[in-house]
Amino acid sequence: MPLTYYLVLGAILFSLGVLGVLTRRNAIIIFLSIELMLNAVNLTFVALSNHVQNLDGQVFVFFVMIVAAAEVAVGLALIVAIFRLKETVYVDEINLMKW
Amino acid sequence: MNTAIGTIDWIPVAPFIALSVLGFLIMIIGLFFPRIYRETLGTITLVGLAVTFFLILQNWGEPRYAFANTIVGDKFSTVFNGLFVVGAALTILLSLNSQENRYLLYADYFTVIVFATAGMVLMSAGTHLLTIFLGLETLSIALYVLAGFRRENAFSLESAFKYFLLGAFASGFLLYGIALIYGATGSADIQEVTRWIQQNSLTGSLMLPIGFLLLFVGLGFKLAIFPFHMWAPDVYQGAPTPISAFMATGSKAAAFAALLRVALSTQSYTAIAWEQVLWVIAVATMTIGNIIALRQDNIKRMLAYSSIAHAGYILIGFIANNELGHSGMLFYLLSYTFMNIGAFGVISYLSTAEHEFVTLGDVRGLAYRRPFAAIAMAVFMFSLAGIPPTAGFISKFYIFSAAVKAGYVWLVILGVINSMISLYYYLGVVVQMFMSAVEEKAPATATQQPAVALALVVSMFAVLGLGIFPSRWLAVFMEMARSFI
């Protein structure tokens, strides 16, 4: 299959992730949408790595996965802490500060 | 990629390794001596940072690459890393507030600050997009934790939560940008990318410009420039005061370091002629920051909007894109570090566990209650507003004259107008402190805070010293800017 297919798939997944972040209200769903964005990038990296014939892109994917795991650890901890305090994970109810 | 493991030049990576070791060391000390005094931990951290500073200075000179060209020690990284370590040291002094910050009792707090600094070091020394990305994430994840460190405080948690969601969102863009740059040029090494651009054209394929655009969007979030500035006020307001100072200075400087490194060495910025776009962004950033800051009652929130405005001023130096512009940016970031940490420091200096001195009402008549704090705050406010003989004035002067030299007269006029608008709210604080009477039932201020006082004195000396004797530092930054182009 040509490279374009993979890139387009990656772009669509990335856009879906962005759309999810912008439209959803539940923190967990927003978080999963961000993960979708990162994995769309991973797909793009692997496809491009094959295209340019070197392994740098695939090495990059490992680092992205590690970083995503670290983000999950901190992010879920934050969401749990917020839930304990406010009993909600809906971002429009977490609004103490506004200008 | 060269896979042979030969002799490794350790000097460029030494600051990063020192910070990592320091972070783990503090964590282990905290584990084995859970009742250790916070002051002891702070002192250990400061000693470690001093060692790191010494190691950073060893990198001044010709570029030295290490680890398959992913990290470099050159004049650029030396200057920025020195700035980060000084900022981290001042933050730690601010955190040793004996009365307010009971929640900062744990060793983890110092560890995470040190790790955040390690991330910044990686961002300015990275010459591979992978290193820059890893540095950015190390910094960001550490800052998410630090912003939410007051776990029982709803404001702090909300601030961490918002920062986390938007930060992770932004790093997705950054990463997608890196992927596209890698796909277009076949490498994520900045030198390789530069070579590719020189041989081919930058705008030949669509992938490369879009890649750079997304990369700059990702960094723009960290810089809190328009239109990616929405998170900054909420995050700075809710986070513990020393951390707000750390975020406003260190993480902004780190993002500027990465931006400069990528944009200058690839020349991607001039080639696509983004001056026009950046021009609009800089003006919008300054104006929005200053206008909204006018109606803030909370000083931390006001400083957040002011930090947005200052990012706009610094961008002017970037747009000017000449030697004076780049060294002016450095000078600005250095003086901004001192004046902003100082301004947040005064809040930290006064606050007790019961009451945080953050509103304009809180500082009414402060000059009669705590003259030292009021004078320090006044110096920092004058400097932020850009009044001579403070560092804030000289930095604005350098940046604006660089822009005039490059022919951006209108940009400078708008910058000066903005600077005058900002006078109103900075001086508002001073007026409240010196010209109104103390309120009847004003809450007690904290006393006996040698560490925070030390940080304030150091910052005051630096702000006035940089303002009165700027030429020596400018010469250093000029040398750095020359070495880079």
mmCIF file of C-alpha atoms in Angstrom, chain A residues 3 7 10-12 14 17-19 21-22 27 30-31 34 37-38 40-42 44-45 48-60 63-64 67 70-72 74-76 78-79 81-82 84-86 89-91 93-99, chain B residues 1 128-131 133-134 137 140-141 144-145 148 151-162 164-173 175-176 178-180 182-189 207 214 230 233-235 237-238 292 295-296 301 305:
data_model
loop_
_atom_site.group_PDB
_atom_site.id
_atom_site.type_symbol
_atom_site.label_atom_id
_atom_site.label_comp_id
_atom_site.label_asym_id
_atom_site.label_seq_id
_atom_site.Cartn_x
_atom_site.Cartn_y
_atom_site.Cartn_z
ATOM 1 C CA LEU A 3 2.506 5.739 2.059
ATOM 2 C CA LEU A 7 -0.526 9.271 6.477
ATOM 3 C CA GLY A 10 -2.880 9.062 10.846
ATOM 4 C CA ALA A 11 -4.231 12.510 10.035
ATOM 5 C CA ILE A 12 -7.839 11.342 10.418
ATOM 6 C CA PHE A 14 -5.265 12.803 14.934
ATOM 7 C CA GLY A 17 -8.463 13.100 18.815
ATOM 8 C CA VAL A 18 -8.406 16.885 18.532
ATOM 9 C CA LEU A 19 -12.157 16.931 17.984
ATOM 10 C CA VAL A 21 -10.565 17.055 23.224
ATOM 11 C CA LEU A 22 -12.422 20.116 22.034
ATOM 12 C CA ALA A 27 -11.983 14.370 31.682
ATOM 13 C CA ILE A 30 -10.614 13.995 26.866
ATOM 14 C CA PHE A 31 -7.627 12.134 28.170
ATOM 15 C CA ILE A 34 -5.199 12.866 23.740
ATOM 16 C CA MET A 37 -3.654 11.835 19.080
ATOM 17 C CA LEU A 38 -0.375 10.407 20.352
ATOM 18 C CA ALA A 40 -1.973 8.676 15.477
ATOM 19 C CA VAL A 41 1.461 10.286 15.636
ATOM 20 C CA ASN A 42 3.010 6.901 16.353
ATOM 21 C CA THR A 44 2.665 8.334 11.222
ATOM 22 C CA PHE A 45 6.140 7.819 12.613
ATOM 23 C CA LEU A 48 7.398 7.509 7.617
ATOM 24 C CA SER A 49 10.205 5.444 9.092
ATOM 25 C CA ASN A 50 9.512 2.808 6.480
ATOM 26 C CA HIS A 51 9.292 5.476 3.807
ATOM 27 C CA VAL A 52 12.626 7.180 4.523
ATOM 28 C CA GLN A 53 14.324 3.836 5.215
ATOM 29 C CA ASN A 54 15.824 4.455 8.639
ATOM 30 C CA LEU A 55 14.921 3.411 12.135
ATOM 31 C CA ASP A 56 14.891 6.781 13.873
ATOM 32 C CA GLY A 57 11.125 7.033 13.553
ATOM 33 C CA GLN A 58 10.549 3.694 15.216
ATOM 34 C CA VAL A 59 12.880 4.603 18.061
ATOM 35 C CA PHE A 60 10.831 7.746 18.431
ATOM 36 C CA PHE A 63 9.947 7.225 23.511
ATOM 37 C CA VAL A 64 6.453 8.479 22.778
ATOM 38 C CA VAL A 67 6.179 9.554 27.770
ATOM 39 C CA ALA A 70 4.311 8.774 32.404
ATOM 40 C CA GLU A 71 1.550 11.179 31.462
ATOM 41 C CA VAL A 72 -1.081 8.556 32.242
ATOM 42 C CA VAL A 74 0.318 11.729 36.554
ATOM 43 C CA GLY A 75 -2.913 12.497 34.721
ATOM 44 C CA LEU A 76 -5.003 9.726 36.239
ATOM 45 C CA LEU A 78 -4.772 14.157 39.164
ATOM 46 C CA ILE A 79 -8.197 13.082 37.960
ATOM 47 C CA ALA A 81 -7.534 13.630 43.332
ATOM 48 C CA ILE A 82 -10.021 16.007 41.709
ATOM 49 C CA ARG A 84 -12.130 12.903 45.647
ATOM 50 C CA LEU A 85 -12.423 16.616 46.251
ATOM 51 C CA LYS A 86 -15.283 17.590 43.968
ATOM 52 C CA VAL A 89 -14.734 14.681 36.407
ATOM 53 C CA TYR A 90 -16.694 16.939 34.066
ATOM 54 C CA VAL A 91 -14.485 19.814 33.005
ATOM 55 C CA GLU A 93 -17.955 21.730 36.598
ATOM 56 C CA ILE A 94 -14.322 22.305 37.501
ATOM 57 C CA ASN A 95 -14.511 26.064 37.170
ATOM 58 C CA LEU A 96 -13.384 27.845 40.310
ATOM 59 C CA MET A 97 -11.204 30.199 38.341
ATOM 60 C CA LYS A 98 -12.488 32.387 35.553
ATOM 61 C CA TRP A 99 -11.602 35.766 34.315
ATOM 62 C CA MET B 1 22.529 7.026 13.344
ATOM 63 C CA HIS B 128 17.821 16.455 18.094
ATOM 64 C CA LEU B 129 14.060 16.901 18.072
ATOM 65 C CA LEU B 130 13.809 13.756 20.189
ATOM 66 C CA THR B 131 15.924 15.290 22.948
ATOM 67 C CA PHE B 133 10.694 16.544 23.042
ATOM 68 C CA LEU B 134 11.944 14.480 25.979
ATOM 69 C CA GLU B 137 7.913 16.308 28.581
ATOM 70 C CA SER B 140 5.859 19.420 31.738
ATOM 71 C CA ILE B 141 5.127 16.289 33.725
ATOM 72 C CA TYR B 144 1.822 19.135 36.429
ATOM 73 C CA VAL B 145 2.814 17.502 39.692
ATOM 74 C CA GLY B 148 -1.139 20.307 42.073
ATOM 75 C CA ARG B 151 -3.618 18.297 47.232
ATOM 76 C CA GLU B 152 -6.346 19.432 49.635
ATOM 77 C CA ASN B 153 -6.715 22.792 47.902
ATOM 78 C CA ALA B 154 -9.333 22.885 45.131
ATOM 79 C CA PHE B 155 -7.638 25.785 43.349
ATOM 80 C CA SER B 156 -4.288 24.046 43.197
ATOM 81 C CA LEU B 157 -5.792 20.819 41.888
ATOM 82 C CA GLU B 158 -7.864 22.642 39.321
ATOM 83 C CA SER B 159 -4.814 24.483 38.136
ATOM 84 C CA ALA B 160 -2.822 21.268 37.772
ATOM 85 C CA PHE B 161 -5.748 19.600 36.038
ATOM 86 C CA LYS B 162 -6.163 22.353 33.449
ATOM 87 C CA PHE B 164 -2.230 18.842 32.422
ATOM 88 C CA LEU B 165 -5.052 18.558 29.875
ATOM 89 C CA LEU B 166 -3.868 21.508 27.793
ATOM 90 C CA GLY B 167 -0.189 20.603 28.123
ATOM 91 C CA ALA B 168 -0.761 17.039 26.967
ATOM 92 C CA PHE B 169 -2.953 18.320 24.141
ATOM 93 C CA ALA B 170 -0.179 20.696 23.044
ATOM 94 C CA SER B 171 2.500 18.035 23.167
ATOM 95 C CA GLY B 172 0.378 16.023 20.731
ATOM 96 C CA PHE B 173 0.728 18.875 18.216
ATOM 97 C CA LEU B 175 4.898 15.520 18.276
ATOM 98 C CA TYR B 176 2.887 15.499 15.066
ATOM 99 C CA ILE B 178 8.193 16.433 14.620
ATOM 100 C CA ALA B 179 6.799 13.408 12.778
ATOM 101 C CA LEU B 180 6.133 15.459 9.658
ATOM 102 C CA TYR B 182 11.127 13.679 10.125
ATOM 103 C CA GLY B 183 9.103 12.345 7.227
ATOM 104 C CA ALA B 184 10.023 15.207 4.938
ATOM 105 C CA THR B 185 13.742 15.309 5.667
ATOM 106 C CA GLY B 186 14.480 11.742 6.758
ATOM 107 C CA SER B 187 15.910 12.767 10.091
ATOM 108 C CA ALA B 188 14.956 14.523 13.290
ATOM 109 C CA ASP B 189 18.497 15.691 13.944
ATOM 110 C CA MET B 207 4.879 18.335 4.856
ATOM 111 C CA LEU B 214 2.749 22.331 14.386
ATOM 112 C CA MET B 230 -5.774 30.712 27.970
ATOM 113 C CA PRO B 233 -3.885 32.754 34.350
ATOM 114 C CA ASP B 234 -5.771 29.839 35.873
ATOM 115 C CA VAL B 235 -2.641 27.780 36.342
ATOM 116 C CA GLN B 237 -3.329 31.594 40.184
ATOM 117 C CA GLY B 238 -3.981 28.139 41.561
ATOM 118 C CA ILE B 292 -6.931 41.942 30.822
ATOM 119 C CA ARG B 295 -8.960 44.571 35.692
ATOM 120 C CA GLN B 296 -7.392 41.913 37.922
ATOM 121 C CA ARG B 301 -3.514 36.409 38.301
ATOM 122 C CA TYR B 305 -1.455 38.186 32.447
#
